[in-house]
Structures are given as structure tokens and as C-alpha cells.
XYZ file of N, CA and C in Angstrom:
363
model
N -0.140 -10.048 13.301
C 0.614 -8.865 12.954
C 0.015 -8.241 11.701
N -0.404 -7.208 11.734
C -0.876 -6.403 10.205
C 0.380 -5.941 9.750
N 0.030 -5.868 8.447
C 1.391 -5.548 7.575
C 1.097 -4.237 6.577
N 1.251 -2.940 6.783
C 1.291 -1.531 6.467
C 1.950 -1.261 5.006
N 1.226 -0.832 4.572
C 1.881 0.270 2.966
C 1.445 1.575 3.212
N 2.721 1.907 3.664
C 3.141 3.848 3.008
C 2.891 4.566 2.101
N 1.915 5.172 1.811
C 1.847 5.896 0.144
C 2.752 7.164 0.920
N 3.808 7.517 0.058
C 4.312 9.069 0.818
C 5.133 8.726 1.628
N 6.099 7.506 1.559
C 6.614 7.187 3.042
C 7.657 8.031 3.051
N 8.168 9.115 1.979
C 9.307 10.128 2.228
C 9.253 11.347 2.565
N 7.954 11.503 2.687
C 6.881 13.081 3.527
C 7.087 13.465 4.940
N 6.625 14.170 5.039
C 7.021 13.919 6.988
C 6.018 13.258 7.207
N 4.770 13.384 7.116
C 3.883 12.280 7.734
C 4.314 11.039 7.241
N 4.970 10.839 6.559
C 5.191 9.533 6.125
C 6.248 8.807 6.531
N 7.188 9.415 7.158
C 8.554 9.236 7.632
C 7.747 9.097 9.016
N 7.275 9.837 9.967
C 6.817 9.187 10.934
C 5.852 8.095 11.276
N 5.301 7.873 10.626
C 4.423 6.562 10.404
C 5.300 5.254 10.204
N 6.668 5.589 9.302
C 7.880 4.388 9.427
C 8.300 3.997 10.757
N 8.365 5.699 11.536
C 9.034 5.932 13.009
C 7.901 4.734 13.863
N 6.753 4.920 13.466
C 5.706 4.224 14.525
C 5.672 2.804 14.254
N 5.998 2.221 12.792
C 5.859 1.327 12.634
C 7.375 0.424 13.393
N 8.513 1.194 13.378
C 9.583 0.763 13.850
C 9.409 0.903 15.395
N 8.497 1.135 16.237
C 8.610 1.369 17.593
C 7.587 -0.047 17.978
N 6.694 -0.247 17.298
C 5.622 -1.655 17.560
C 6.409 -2.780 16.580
N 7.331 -3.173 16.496
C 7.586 -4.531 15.173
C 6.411 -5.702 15.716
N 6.198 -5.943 17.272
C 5.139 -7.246 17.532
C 3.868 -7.124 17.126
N 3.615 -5.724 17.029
C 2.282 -5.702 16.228
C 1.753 -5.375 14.751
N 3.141 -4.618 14.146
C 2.816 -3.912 12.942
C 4.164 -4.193 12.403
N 4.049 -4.414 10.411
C 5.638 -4.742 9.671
C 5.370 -3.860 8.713
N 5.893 -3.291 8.185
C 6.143 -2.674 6.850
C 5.963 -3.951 5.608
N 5.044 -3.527 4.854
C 4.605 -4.513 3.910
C 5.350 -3.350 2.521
N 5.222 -1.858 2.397
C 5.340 -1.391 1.212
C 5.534 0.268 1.319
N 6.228 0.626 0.706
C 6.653 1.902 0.266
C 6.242 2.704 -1.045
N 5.926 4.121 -0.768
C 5.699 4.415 -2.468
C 6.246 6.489 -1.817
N 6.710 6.947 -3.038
C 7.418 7.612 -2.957
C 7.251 8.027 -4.503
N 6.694 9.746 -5.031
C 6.918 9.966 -6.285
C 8.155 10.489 -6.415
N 8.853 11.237 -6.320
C 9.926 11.509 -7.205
C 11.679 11.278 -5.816
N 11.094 11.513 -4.874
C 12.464 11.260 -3.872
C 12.818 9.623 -3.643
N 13.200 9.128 -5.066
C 13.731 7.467 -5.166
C 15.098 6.913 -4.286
N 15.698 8.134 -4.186
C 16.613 7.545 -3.482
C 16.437 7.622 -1.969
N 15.586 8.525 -0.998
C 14.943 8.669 0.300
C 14.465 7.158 0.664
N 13.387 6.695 -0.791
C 12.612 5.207 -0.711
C 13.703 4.441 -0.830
N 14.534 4.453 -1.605
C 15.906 3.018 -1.566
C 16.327 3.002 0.160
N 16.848 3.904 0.328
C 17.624 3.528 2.131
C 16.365 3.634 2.806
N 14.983 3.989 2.646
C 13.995 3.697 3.257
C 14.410 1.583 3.492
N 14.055 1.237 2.355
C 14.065 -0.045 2.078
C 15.155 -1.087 2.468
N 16.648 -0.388 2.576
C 17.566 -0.480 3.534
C 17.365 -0.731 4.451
N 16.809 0.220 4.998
C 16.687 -0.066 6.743
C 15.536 -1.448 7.030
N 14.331 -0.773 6.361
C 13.302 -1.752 6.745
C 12.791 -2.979 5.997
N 13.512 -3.406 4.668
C 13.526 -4.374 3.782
C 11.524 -4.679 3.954
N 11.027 -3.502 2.971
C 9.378 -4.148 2.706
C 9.713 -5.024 1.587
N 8.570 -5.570 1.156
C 8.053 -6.467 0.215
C 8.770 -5.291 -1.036
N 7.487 -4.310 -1.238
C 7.557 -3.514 -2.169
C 7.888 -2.234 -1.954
N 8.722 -1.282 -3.178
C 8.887 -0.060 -3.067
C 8.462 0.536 -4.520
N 7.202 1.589 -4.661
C 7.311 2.290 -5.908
C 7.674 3.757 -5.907
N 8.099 3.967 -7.035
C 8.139 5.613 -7.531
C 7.043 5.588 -8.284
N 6.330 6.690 -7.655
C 5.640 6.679 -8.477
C 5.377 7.693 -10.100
N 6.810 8.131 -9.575
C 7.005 8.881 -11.332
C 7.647 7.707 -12.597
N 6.652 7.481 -13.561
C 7.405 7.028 -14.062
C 8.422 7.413 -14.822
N 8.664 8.902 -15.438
C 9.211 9.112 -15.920
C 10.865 8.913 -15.278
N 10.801 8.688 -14.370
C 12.301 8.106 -13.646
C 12.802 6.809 -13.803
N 12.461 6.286 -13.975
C 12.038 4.950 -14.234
C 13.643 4.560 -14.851
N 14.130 5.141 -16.030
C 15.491 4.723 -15.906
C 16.053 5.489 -15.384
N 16.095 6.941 -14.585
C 17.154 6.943 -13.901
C 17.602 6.593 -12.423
N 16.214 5.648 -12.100
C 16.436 4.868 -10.927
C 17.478 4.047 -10.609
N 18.548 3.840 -9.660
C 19.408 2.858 -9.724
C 18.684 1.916 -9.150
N 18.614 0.697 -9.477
C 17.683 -0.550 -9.111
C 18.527 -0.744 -7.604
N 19.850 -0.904 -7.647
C 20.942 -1.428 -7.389
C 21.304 -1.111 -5.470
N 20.380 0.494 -5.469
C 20.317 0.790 -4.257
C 19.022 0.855 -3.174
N 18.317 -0.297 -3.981
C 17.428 -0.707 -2.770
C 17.289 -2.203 -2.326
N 16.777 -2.569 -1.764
C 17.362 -4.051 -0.323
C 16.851 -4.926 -1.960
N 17.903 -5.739 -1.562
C 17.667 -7.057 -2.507
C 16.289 -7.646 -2.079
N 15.456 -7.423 -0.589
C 14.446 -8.143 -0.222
C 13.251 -7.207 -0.889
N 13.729 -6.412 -1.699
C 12.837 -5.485 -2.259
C 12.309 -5.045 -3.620
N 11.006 -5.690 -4.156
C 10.891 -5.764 -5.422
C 10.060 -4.418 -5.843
N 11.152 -3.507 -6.997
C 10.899 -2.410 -7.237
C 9.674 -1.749 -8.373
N 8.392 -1.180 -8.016
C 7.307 -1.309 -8.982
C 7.481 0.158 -9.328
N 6.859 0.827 -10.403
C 6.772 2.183 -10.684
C 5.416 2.189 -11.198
N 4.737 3.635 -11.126
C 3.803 4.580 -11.846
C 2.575 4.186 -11.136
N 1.726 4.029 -11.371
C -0.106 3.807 -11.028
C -0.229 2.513 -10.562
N 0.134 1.855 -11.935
C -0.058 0.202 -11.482
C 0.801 -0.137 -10.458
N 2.096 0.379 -10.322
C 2.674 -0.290 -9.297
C 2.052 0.036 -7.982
N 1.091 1.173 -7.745
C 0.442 1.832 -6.635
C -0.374 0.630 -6.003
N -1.481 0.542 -7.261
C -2.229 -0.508 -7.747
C -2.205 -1.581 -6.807
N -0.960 -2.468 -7.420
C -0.453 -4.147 -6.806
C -0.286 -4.244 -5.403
N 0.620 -2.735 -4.993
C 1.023 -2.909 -3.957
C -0.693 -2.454 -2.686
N -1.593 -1.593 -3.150
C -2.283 -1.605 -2.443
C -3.727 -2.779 -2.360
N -3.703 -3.513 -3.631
C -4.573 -4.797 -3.782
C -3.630 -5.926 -2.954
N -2.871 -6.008 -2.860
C -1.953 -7.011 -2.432
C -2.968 -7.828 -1.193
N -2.838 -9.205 -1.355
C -3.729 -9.706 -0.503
C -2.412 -9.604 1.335
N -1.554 -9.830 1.306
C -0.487 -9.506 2.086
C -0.932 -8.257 2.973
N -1.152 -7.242 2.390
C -1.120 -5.563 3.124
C -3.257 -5.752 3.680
N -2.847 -5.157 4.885
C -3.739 -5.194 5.551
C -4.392 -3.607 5.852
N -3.245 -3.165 6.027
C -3.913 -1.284 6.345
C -2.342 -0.300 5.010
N -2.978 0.106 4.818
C -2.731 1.033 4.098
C -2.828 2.802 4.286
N -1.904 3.449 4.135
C -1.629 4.801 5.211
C -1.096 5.626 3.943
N -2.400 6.526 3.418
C -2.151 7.515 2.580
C -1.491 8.668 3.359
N -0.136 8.420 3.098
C 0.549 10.077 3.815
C 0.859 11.472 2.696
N -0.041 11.150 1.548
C 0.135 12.387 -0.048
C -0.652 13.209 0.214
N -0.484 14.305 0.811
C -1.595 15.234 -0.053
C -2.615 15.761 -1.183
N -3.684 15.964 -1.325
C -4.698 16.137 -2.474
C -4.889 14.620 -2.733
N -5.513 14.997 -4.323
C -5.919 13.950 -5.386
C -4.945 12.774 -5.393
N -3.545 13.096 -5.315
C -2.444 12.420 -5.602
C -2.411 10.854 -5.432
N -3.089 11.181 -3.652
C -3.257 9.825 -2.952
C -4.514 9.175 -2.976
N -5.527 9.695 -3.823
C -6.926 8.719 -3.915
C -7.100 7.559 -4.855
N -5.780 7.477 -5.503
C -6.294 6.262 -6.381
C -5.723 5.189 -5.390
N -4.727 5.157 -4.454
C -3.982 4.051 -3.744
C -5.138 3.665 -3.202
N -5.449 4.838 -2.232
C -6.592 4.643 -1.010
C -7.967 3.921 -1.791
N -8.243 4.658 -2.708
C -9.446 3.256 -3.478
C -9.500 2.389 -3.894
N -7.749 1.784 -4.007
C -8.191 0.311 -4.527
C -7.905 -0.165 -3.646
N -7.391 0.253 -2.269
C -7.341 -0.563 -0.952
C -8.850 -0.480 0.034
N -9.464 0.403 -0.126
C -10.750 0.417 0.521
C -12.035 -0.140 -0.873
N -11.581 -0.827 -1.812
C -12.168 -1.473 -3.233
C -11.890 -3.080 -2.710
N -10.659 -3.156 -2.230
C -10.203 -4.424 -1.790
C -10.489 -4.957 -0.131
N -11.155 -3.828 -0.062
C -11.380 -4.189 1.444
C -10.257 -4.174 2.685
N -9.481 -3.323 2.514
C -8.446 -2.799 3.605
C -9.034 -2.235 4.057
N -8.070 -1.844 5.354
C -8.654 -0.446 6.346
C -7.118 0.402 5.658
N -8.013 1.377 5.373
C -7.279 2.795 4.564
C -7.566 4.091 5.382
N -6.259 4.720 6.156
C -5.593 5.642 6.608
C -5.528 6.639 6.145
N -6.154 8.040 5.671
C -5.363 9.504 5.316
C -4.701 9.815 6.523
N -3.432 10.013 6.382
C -2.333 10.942 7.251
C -2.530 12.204 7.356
């Protein structure tokens, strides 16, 4: 089973890529979520599909995130580095830039740096 990280999973390309990942579970799991400023879209994202990881990647939200409303199976990272962990992660296997522009090239390079197979949406 490969295990998928979302950059953008609250985009429309990114929301359907959840849709695809929820239609195959025997072949494909949600390993990770990242989401810049729509934190609460990524919390009931994480609800439903309990990944590993979920970041915002604004940090400036950072406290007004409620921790409180995303899956207890879900450990919450913010800003670059949290992009970072979640796309080095020896766990995540493909990785699915769904951001538009520049936004999404630092995820996608440290997962194709780490030797993933890396996705633009």
C-alpha cells in the first residue's frame, strides 16, 4: 500500500485527490495533509481520514489554531519545516503537490531530494 501527502489538500485539486484516495483504501492511505491558511477545512479533513500528519502552513496562525479540532490520531506541524518532515518522512511514499506556483516547490523538492515519486496536480 503507498501512503500519500497532500500539499493543498483543501484546494479543489486537492480535495479530489482525498476523493481518489478514499475510493482505492487497498491500494493507497493518506499518510499527510498540508493546508496554508484554511485550518479548519484540514482539521475535519483529518476527522474523516485520521493521517499521520496535518500542517498549516501559515505560521502566523499558529495560535489561533484550535489544536483540539483535529483527530487525536493526528500530529499537528506548522510553517516550512513542518512541510519539510512531513514530505522527508520515510513513511510517505508519493507525494501530490495540489498548490499552485512557487508555493508548492519546496514540499515537492524535498520529496523528489528524498527520493519519492512527486505529483504536481
Amino acid at each position: 500500500m503507498k501512503q500519500v501527502a497532500v500539499l493543498g489538500s483543501t484546494g479543489s485539486i486537492g480535495t479530489n485527490c482525498l476523493q481518489v484516495l478514499d475510493a482505492l483504501p487497498e491500494r493507497l492511505s493518506l499518510a499527510g495533509v498540508t493546508a496554508h491558511r484554511r485550518w479548519q477545512e484540514l482539521a475535519q479533513q483529518t476527522q474523516t481520514a485520521h493521517p499521520r500528519w496535518a500542517v498549516v502552513t501559515d505560521e502566523s496562525l499558529r495560535a489561533e489554531v484550535d489544536r483540539t479540532a483535529f483527530s487525536s490520531k493526528t500530529e499537528l506541524l506548522f510553517g516550512e519545516s513542518g512541510t519539510e518532515r512531513l514530505c522527508s518522512a520515510p513513511e510517505v511514499d508519493v507525494v501530490v503537490s495540489a498548490i499552485v506556483g512557487a508555493a508548492g516547490l519546496r514540499g515537492t523538492w524535498v520529496a523528489l531530494e528524498c527520493g519519492k515519486t512527486a505529483v504536481n496536480g
